[in-house]
PDB file of C-alpha atoms in Angstrom:
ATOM      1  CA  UNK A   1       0.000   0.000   0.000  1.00 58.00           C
ATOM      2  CA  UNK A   2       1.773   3.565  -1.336  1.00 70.00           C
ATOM      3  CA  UNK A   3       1.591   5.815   2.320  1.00 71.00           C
ATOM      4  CA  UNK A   4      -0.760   7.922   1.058  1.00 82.00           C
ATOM      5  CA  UNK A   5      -3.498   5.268  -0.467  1.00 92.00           C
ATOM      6  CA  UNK A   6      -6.998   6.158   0.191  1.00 96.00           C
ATOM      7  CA  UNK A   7      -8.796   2.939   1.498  1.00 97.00           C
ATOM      8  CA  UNK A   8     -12.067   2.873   0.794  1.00 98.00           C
ATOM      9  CA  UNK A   9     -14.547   0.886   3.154  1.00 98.00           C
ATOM     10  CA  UNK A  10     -18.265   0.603   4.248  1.00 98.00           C
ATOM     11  CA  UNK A  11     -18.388   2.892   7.615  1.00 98.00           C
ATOM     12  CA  UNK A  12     -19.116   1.626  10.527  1.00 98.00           C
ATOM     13  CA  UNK A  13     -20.954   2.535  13.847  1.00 98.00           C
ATOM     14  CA  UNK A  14     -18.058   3.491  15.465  1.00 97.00           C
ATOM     15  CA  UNK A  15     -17.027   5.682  11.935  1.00 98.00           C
ATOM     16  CA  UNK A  16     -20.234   7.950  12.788  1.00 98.00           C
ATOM     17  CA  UNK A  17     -18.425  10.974  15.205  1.00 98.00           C
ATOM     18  CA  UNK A  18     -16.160  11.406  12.140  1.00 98.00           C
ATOM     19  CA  UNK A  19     -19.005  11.491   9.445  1.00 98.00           C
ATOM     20  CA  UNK A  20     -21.072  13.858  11.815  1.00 98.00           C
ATOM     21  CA  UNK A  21     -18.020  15.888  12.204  1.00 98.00           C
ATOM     22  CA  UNK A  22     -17.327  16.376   9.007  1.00 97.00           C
ATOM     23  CA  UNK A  23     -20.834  17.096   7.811  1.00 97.00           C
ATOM     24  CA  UNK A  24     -21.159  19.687  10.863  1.00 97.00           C
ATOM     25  CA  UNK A  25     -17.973  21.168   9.323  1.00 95.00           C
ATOM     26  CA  UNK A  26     -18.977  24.173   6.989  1.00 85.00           C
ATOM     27  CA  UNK A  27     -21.621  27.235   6.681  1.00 83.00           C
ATOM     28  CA  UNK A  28     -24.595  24.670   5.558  1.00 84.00           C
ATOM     29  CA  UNK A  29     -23.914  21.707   7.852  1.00 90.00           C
ATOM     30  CA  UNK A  30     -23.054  23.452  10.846  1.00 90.00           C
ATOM     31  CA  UNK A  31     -27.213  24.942  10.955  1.00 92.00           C
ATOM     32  CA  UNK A  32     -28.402  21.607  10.656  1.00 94.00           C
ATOM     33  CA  UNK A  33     -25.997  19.265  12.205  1.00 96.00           C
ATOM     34  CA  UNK A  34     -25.814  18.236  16.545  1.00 96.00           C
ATOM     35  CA  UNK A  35     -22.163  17.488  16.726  1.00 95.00           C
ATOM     36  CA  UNK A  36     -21.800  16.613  20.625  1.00 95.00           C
ATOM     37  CA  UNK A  37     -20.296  13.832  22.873  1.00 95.00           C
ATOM     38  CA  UNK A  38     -22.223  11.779  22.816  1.00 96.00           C
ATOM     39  CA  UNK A  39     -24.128  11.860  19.225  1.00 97.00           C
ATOM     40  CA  UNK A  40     -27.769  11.994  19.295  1.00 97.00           C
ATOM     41  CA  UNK A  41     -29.324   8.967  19.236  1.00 98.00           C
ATOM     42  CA  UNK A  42     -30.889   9.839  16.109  1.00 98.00           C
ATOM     43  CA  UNK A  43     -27.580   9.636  13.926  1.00 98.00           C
ATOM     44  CA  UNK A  44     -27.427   5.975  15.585  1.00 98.00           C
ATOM     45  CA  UNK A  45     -30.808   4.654  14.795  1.00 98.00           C
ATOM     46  CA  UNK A  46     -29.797   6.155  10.630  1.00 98.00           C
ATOM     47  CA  UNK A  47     -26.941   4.422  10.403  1.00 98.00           C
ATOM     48  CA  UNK A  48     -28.914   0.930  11.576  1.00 98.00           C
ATOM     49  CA  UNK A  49     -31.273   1.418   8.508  1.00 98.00           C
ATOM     50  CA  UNK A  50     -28.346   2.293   5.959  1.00 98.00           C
ATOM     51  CA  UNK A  51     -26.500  -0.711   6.948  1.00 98.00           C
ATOM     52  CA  UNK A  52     -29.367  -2.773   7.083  1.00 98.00           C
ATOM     53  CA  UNK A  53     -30.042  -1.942   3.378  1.00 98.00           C
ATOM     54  CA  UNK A  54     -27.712  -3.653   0.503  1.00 97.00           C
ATOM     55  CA  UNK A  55     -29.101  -0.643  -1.634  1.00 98.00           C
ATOM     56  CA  UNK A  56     -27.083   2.094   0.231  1.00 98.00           C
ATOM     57  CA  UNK A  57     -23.714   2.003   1.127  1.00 98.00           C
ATOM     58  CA  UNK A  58     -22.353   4.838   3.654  1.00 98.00           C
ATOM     59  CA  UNK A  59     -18.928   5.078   2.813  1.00 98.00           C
ATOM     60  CA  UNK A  60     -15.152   6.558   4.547  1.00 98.00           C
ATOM     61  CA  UNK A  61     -12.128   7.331   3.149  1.00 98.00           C
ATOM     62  CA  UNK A  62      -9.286   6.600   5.302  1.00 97.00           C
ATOM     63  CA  UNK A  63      -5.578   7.473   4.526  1.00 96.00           C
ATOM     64  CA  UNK A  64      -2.971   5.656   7.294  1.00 94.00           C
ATOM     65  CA  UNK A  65      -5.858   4.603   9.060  1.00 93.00           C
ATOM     66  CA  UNK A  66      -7.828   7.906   9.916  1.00 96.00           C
ATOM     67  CA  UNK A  67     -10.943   8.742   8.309  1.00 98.00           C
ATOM     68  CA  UNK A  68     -10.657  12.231   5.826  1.00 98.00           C
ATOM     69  CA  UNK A  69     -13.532  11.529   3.973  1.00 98.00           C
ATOM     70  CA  UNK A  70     -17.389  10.528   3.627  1.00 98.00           C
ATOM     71  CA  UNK A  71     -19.877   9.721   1.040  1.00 98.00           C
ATOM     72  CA  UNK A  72     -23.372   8.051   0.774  1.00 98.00           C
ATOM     73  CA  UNK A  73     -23.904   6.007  -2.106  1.00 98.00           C
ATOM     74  CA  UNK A  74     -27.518   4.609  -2.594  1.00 98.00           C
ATOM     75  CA  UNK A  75     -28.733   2.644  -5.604  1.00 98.00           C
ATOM     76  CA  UNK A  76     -32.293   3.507  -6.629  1.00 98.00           C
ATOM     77  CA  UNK A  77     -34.264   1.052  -8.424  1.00 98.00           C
ATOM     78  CA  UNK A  78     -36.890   2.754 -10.968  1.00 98.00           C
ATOM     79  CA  UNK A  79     -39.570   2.414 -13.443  1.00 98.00           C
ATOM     80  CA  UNK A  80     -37.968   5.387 -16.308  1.00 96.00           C
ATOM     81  CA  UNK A  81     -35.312   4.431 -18.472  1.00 96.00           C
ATOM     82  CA  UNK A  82     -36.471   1.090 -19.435  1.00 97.00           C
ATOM     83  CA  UNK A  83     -36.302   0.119 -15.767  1.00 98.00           C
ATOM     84  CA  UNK A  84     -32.690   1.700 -15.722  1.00 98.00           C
ATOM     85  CA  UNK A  85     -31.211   1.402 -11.590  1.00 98.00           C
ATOM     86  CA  UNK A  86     -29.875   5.163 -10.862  1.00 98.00           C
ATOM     87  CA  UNK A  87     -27.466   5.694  -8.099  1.00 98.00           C
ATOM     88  CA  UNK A  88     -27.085   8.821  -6.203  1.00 98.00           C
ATOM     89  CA  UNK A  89     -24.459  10.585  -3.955  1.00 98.00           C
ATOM     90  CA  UNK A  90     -25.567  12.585  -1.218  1.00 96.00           C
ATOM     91  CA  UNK A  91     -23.230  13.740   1.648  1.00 95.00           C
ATOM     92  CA  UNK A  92     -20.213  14.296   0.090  1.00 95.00           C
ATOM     93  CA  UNK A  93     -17.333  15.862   2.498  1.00 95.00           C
ATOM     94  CA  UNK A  94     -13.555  16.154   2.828  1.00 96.00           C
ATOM     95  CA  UNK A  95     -11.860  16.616   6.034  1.00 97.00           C
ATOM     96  CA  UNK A  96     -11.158  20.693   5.944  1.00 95.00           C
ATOM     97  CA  UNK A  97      -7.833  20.036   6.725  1.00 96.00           C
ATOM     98  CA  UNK A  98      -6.943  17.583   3.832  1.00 95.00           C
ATOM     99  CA  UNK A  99      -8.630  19.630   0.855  1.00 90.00           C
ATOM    100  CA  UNK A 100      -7.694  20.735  -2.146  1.00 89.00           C
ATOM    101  CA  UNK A 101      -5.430  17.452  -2.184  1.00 93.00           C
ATOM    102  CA  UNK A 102      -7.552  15.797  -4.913  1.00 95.00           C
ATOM    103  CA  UNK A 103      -9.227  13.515  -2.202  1.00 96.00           C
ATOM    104  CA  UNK A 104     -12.786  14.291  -3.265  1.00 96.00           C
ATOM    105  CA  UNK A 105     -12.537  13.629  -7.047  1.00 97.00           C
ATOM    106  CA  UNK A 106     -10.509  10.470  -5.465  1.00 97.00           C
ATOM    107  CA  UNK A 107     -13.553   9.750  -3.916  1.00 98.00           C
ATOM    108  CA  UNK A 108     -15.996  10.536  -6.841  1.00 98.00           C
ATOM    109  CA  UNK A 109     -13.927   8.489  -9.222  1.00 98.00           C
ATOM    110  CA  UNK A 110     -14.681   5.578  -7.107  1.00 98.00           C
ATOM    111  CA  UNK A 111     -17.999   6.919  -6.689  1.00 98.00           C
ATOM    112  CA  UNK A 112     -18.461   6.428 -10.264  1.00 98.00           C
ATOM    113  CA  UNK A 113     -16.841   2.912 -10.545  1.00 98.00           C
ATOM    114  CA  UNK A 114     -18.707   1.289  -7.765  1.00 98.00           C
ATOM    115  CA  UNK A 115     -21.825   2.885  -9.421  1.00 98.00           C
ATOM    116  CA  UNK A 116     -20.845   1.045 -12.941  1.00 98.00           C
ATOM    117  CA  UNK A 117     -19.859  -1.985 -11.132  1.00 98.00           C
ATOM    118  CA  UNK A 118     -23.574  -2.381  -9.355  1.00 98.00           C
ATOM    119  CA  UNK A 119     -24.860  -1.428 -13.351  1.00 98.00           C
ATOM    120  CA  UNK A 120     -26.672   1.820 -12.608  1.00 98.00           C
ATOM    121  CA  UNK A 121     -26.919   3.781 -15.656  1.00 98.00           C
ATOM    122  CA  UNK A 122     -26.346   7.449 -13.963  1.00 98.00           C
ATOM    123  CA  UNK A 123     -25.034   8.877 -11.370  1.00 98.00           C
ATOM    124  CA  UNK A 124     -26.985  11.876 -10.002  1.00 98.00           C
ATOM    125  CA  UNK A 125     -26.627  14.320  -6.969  1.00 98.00           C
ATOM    126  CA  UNK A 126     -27.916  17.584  -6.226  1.00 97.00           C
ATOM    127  CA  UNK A 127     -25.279  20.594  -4.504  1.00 95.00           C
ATOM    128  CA  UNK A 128     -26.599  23.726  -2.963  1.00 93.00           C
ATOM    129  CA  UNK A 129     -26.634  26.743  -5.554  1.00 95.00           C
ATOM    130  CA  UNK A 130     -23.968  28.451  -3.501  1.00 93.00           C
ATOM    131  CA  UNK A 131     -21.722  25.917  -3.533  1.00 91.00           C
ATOM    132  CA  UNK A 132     -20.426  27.208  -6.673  1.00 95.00           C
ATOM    133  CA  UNK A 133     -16.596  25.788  -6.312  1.00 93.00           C
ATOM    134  CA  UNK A 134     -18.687  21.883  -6.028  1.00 93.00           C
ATOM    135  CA  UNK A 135     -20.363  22.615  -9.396  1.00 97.00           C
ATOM    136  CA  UNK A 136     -17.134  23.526 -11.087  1.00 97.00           C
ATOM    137  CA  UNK A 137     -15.793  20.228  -9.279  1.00 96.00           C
ATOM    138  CA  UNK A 138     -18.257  17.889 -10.148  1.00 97.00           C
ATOM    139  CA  UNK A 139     -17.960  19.513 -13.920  1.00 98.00           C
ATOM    140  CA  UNK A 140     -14.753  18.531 -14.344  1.00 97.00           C
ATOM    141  CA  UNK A 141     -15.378  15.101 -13.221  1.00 98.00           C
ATOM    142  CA  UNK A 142     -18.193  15.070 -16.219  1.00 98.00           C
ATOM    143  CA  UNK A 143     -21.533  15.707 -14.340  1.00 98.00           C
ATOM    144  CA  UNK A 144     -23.644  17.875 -16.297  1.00 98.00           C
ATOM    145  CA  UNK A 145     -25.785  20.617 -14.142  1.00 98.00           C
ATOM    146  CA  UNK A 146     -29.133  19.538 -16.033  1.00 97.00           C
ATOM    147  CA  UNK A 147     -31.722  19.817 -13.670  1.00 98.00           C
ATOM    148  CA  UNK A 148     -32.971  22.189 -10.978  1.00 98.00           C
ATOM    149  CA  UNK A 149     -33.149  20.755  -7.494  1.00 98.00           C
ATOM    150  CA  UNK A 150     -35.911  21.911  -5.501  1.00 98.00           C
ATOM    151  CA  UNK A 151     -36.951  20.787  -2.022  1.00 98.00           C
ATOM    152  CA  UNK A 152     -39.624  21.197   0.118  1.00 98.00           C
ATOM    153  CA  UNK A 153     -39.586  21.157   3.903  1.00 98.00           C
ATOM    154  CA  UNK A 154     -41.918  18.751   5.757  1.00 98.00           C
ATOM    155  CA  UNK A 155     -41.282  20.056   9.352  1.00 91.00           C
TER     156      UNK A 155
ATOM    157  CA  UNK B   1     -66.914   8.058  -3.527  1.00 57.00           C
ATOM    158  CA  UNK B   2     -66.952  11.589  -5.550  1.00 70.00           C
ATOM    159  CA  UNK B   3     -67.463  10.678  -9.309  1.00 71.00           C
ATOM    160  CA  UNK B   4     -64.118  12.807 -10.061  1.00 82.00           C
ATOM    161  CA  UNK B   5     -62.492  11.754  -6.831  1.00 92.00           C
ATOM    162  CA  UNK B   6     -58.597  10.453  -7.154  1.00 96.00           C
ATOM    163  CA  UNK B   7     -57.748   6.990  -5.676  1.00 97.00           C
ATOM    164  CA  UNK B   8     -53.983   6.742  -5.403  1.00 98.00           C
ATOM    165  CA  UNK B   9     -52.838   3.262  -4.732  1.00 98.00           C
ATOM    166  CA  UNK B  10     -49.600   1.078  -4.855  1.00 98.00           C
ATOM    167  CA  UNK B  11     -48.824  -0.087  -8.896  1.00 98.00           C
ATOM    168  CA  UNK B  12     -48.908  -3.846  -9.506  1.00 98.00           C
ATOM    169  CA  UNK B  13     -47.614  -5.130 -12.394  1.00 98.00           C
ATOM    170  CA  UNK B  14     -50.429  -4.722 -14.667  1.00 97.00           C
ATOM    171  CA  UNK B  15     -50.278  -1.257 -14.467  1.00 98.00           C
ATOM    172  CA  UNK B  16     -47.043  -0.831 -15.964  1.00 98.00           C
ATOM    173  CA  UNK B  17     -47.922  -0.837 -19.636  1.00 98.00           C
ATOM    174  CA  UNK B  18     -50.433   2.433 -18.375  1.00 98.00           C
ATOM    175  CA  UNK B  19     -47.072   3.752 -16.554  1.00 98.00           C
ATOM    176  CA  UNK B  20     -44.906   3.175 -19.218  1.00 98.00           C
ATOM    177  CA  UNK B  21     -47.211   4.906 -21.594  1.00 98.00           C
ATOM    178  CA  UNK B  22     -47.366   8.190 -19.553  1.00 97.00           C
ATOM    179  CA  UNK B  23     -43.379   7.925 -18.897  1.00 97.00           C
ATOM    180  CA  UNK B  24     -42.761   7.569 -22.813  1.00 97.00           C
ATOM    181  CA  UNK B  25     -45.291  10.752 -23.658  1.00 95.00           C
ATOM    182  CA  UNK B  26     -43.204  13.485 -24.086  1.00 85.00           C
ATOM    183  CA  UNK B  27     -40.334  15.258 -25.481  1.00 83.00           C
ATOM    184  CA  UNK B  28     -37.776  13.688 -22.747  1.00 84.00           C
ATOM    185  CA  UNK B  29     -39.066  10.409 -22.370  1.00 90.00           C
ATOM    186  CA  UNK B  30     -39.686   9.348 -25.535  1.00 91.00           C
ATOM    187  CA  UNK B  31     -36.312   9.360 -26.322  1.00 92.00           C
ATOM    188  CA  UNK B  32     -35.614   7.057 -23.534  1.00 94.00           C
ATOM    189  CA  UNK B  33     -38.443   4.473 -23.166  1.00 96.00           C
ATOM    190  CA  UNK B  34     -39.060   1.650 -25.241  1.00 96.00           C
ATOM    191  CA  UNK B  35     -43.751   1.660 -25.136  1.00 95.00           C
ATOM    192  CA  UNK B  36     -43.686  -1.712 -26.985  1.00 95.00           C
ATOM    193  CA  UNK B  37     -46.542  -4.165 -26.749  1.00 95.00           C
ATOM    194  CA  UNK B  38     -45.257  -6.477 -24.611  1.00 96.00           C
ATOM    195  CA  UNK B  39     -43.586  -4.436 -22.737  1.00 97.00           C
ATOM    196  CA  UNK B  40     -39.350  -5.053 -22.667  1.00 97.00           C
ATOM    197  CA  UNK B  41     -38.282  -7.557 -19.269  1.00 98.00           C
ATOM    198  CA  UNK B  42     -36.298  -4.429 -17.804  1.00 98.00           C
ATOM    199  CA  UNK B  43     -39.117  -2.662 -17.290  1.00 98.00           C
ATOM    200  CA  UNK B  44     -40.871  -5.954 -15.272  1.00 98.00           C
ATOM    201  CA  UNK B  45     -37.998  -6.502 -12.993  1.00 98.00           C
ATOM    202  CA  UNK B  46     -37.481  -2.393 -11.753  1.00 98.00           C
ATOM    203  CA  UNK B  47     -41.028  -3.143 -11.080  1.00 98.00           C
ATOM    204  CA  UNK B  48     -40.067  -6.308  -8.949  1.00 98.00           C
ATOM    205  CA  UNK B  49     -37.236  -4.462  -6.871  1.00 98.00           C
ATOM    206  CA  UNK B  50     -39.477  -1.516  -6.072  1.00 98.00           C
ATOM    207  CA  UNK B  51     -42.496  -3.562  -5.203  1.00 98.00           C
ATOM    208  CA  UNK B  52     -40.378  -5.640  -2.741  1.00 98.00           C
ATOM    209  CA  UNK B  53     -38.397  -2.863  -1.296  1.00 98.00           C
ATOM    210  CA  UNK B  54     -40.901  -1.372   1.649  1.00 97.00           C
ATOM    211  CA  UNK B  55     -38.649   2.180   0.558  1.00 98.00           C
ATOM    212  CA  UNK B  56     -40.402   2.458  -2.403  1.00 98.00           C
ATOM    213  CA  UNK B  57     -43.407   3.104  -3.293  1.00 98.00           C
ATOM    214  CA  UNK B  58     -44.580   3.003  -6.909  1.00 98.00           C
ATOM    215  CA  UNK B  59     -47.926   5.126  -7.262  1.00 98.00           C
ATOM    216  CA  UNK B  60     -50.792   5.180  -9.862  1.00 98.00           C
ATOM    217  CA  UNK B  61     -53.438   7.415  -9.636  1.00 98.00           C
ATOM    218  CA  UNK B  62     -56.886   6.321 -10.558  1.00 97.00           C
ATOM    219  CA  UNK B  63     -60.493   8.113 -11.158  1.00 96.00           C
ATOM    220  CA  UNK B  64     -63.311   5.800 -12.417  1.00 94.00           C
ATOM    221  CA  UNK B  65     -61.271   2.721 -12.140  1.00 93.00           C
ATOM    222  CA  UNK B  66     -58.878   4.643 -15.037  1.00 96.00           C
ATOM    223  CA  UNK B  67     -55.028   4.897 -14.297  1.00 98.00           C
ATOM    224  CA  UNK B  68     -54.645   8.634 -14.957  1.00 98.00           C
ATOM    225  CA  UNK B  69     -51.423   9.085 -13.398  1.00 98.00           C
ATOM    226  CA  UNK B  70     -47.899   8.075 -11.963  1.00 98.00           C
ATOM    227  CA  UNK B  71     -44.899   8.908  -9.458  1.00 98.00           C
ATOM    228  CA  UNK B  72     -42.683   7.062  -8.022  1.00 98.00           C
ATOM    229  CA  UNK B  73     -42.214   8.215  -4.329  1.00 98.00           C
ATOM    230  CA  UNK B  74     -38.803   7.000  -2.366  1.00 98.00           C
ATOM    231  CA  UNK B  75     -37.561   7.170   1.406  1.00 98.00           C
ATOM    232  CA  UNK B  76     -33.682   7.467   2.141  1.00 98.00           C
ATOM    233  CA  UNK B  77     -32.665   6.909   5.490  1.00 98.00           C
ATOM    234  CA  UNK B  78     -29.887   9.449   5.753  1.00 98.00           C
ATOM    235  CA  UNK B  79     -26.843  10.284   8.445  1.00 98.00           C
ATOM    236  CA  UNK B  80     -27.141  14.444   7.566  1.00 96.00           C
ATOM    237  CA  UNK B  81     -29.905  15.886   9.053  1.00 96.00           C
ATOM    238  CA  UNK B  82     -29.359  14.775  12.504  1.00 97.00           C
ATOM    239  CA  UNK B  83     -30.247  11.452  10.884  1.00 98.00           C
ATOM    240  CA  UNK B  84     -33.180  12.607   9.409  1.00 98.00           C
ATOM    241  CA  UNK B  85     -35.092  10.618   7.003  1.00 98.00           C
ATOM    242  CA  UNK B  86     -35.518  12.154   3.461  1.00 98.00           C
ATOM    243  CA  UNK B  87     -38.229  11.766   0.980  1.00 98.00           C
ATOM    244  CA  UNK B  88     -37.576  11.771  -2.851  1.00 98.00           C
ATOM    245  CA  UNK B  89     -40.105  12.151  -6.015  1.00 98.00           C
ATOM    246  CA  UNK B  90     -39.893  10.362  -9.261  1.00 96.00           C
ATOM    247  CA  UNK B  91     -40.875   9.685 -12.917  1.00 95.00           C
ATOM    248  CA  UNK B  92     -44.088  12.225 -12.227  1.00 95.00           C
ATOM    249  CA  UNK B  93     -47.065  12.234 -14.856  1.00 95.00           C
ATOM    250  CA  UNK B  94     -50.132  12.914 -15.798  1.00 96.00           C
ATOM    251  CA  UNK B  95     -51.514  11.513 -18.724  1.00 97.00           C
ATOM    252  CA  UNK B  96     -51.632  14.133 -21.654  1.00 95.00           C
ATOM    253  CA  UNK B  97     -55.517  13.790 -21.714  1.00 96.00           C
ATOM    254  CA  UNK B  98     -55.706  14.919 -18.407  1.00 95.00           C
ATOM    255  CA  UNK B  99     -53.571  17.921 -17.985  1.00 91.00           C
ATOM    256  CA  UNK B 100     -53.925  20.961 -16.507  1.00 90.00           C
ATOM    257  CA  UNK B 101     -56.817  19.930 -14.499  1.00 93.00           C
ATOM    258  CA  UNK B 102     -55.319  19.598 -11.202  1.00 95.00           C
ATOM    259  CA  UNK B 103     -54.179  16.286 -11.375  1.00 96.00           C
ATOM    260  CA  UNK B 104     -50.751  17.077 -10.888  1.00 96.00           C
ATOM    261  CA  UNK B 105     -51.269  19.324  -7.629  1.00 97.00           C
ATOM    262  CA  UNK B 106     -53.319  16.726  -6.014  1.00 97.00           C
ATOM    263  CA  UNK B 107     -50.977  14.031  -6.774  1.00 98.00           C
ATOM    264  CA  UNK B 108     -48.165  16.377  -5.005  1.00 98.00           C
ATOM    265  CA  UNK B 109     -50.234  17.169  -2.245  1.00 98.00           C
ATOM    266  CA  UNK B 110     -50.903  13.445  -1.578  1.00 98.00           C
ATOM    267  CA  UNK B 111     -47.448  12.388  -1.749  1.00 98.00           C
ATOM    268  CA  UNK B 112     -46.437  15.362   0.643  1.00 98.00           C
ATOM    269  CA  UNK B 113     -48.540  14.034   3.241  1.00 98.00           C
ATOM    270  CA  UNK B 114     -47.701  10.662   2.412  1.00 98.00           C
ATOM    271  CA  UNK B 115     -43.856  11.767   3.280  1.00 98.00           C
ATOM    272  CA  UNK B 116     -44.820  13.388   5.987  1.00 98.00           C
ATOM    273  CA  UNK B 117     -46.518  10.266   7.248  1.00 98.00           C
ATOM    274  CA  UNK B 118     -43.777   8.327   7.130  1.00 98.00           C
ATOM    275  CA  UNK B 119     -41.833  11.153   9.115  1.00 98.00           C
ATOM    276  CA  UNK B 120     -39.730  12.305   6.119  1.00 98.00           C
ATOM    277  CA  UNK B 121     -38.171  15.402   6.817  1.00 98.00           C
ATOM    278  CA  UNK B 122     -37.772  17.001   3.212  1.00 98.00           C
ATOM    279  CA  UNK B 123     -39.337  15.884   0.370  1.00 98.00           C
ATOM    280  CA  UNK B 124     -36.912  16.344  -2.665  1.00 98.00           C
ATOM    281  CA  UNK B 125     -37.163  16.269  -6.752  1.00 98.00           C
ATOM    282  CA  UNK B 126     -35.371  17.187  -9.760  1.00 97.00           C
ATOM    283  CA  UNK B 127     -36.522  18.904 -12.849  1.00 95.00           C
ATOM    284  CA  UNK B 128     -34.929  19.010 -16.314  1.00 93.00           C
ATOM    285  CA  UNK B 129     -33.726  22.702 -16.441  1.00 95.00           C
ATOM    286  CA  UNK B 130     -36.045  22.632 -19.723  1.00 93.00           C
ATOM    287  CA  UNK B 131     -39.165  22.299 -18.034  1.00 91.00           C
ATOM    288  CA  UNK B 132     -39.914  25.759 -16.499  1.00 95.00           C
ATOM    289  CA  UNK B 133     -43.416  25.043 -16.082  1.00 93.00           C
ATOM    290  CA  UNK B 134     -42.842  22.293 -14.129  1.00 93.00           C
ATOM    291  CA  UNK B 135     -40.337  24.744 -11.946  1.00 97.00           C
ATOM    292  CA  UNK B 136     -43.700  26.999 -11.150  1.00 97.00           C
ATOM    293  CA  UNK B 137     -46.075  24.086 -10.818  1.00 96.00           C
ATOM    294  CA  UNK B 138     -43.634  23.002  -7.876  1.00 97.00           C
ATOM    295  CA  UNK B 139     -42.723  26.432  -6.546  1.00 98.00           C
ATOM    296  CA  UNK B 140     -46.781  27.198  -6.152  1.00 97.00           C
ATOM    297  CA  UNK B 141     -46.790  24.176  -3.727  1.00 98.00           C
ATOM    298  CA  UNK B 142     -43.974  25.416  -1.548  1.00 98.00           C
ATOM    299  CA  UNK B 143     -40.776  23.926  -3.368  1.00 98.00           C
ATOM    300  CA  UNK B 144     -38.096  25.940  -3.361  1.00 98.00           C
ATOM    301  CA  UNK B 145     -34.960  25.548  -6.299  1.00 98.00           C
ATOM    302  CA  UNK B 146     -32.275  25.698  -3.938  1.00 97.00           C
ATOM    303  CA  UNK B 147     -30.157  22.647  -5.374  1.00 98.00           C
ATOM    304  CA  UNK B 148     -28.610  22.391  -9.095  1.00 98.00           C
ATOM    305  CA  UNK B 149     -29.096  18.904 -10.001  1.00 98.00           C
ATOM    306  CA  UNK B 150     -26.235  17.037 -11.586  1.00 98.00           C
ATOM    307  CA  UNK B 151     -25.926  13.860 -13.361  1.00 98.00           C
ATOM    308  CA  UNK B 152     -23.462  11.816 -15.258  1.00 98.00           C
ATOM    309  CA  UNK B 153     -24.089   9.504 -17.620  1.00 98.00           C
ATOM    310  CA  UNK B 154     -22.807   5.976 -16.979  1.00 98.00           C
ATOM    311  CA  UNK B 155     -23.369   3.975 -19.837  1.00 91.00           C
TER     312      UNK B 155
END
């Protein structure tokens, strides 16, 4: 393994103060996110139903054994294109202090394999319109900013 | 039972040539279905991985015992959020004949309540950036087009 290999493995309970962290850890995240000691139950009784579900696969990216990195991959069986399965990336993050080291697009380039690998025909996410530097990111990677993402709050 | 009264129910399988139909009848997805008589196997087993996952929930809308429309309405258990679980629209239509008669609105507005039901916090869509009067229909029912919505083509 070169030193600075990025491992790529299913997260596990124990991997969830990191994720939280790292979601909690910009403008966005930090309004929605409860990043204490101990975690909210809630985050706990999540991560059950992701794990218990072979069609989403909550992901970290460790380098030398210390998590930098988080993703949530989920595979979405559907009716349009021909019965075509779409996957879909949602919670995408970096460790603030290891960015801008090419670790994300690391991450989405796997992203994109795995995707192929389970035979889903797209890959689709949605990124906040003032995440601006994300759109450029994702561009170069090859996503194409096709649709507008709206959202509706239940609470 | 009103005589114009909606019944929205689960799809079975003999409602996908009806779905298929309405997904195939326009601009986008006729490029992208395949409306054949019988309908291709693809199409069959989405239907059996959506019907058996309790995530999913594949709708048709019925008045007089008539399948008048579709959506395909999705729950994603989800770390951000404090956990929270998010709700996700699909494959939307009404069939051409019907249009513009409410239809639409009162399919939203059921599966709204249906998320919140289920405890869904948001309930999320995408809209090809082409189809501005989709944008309004949603905005009008409290959707707000906070997200660009990317996708890359796998195949």
């Amino acid at each position: 393994m070169k030193e600075n290999e990025l491992v790529f493995r299913l997260a596990t309970r124990s991997d969830l103060p990191s994720i939280v962290r790292m979601l909690a850890d910009d403008d966005l995240g930090s309004q929605r996110e409860r990043n204490e000691n101990p975690l909210p139950e809630s985050y706990y009784s999540a991560f059950e139903q992701i794990d218990n579900d072979p069609n989403h696969e909550l992901i970290v990216a460790e380098r030398k054994g210390e998590v930098i990195g988080t993703l949530h991959l989920m595979f979405l069986p559907s009716v349009s294109f021909q019965g075509g399965l779409r996957s879909q990336v949602e919670s995408v993050r970096v460790d603030k202090r290891f960015q801008s080291q090419g670790i994300g697009s690391e991450m989405m380039k796997w992203s994109m394999e795995r995707a192929k690998q389970r035979g889903a025909h797209v890959l689709q996410l949605t990124s906040h319109k003032t995440r601006v530097d994300a759109h450029r990111f994702y561009e170069r990677l090859g996503f194409k900013g096709s649709h507008l993402g709206m959202k509706l709050n239940l609470k």
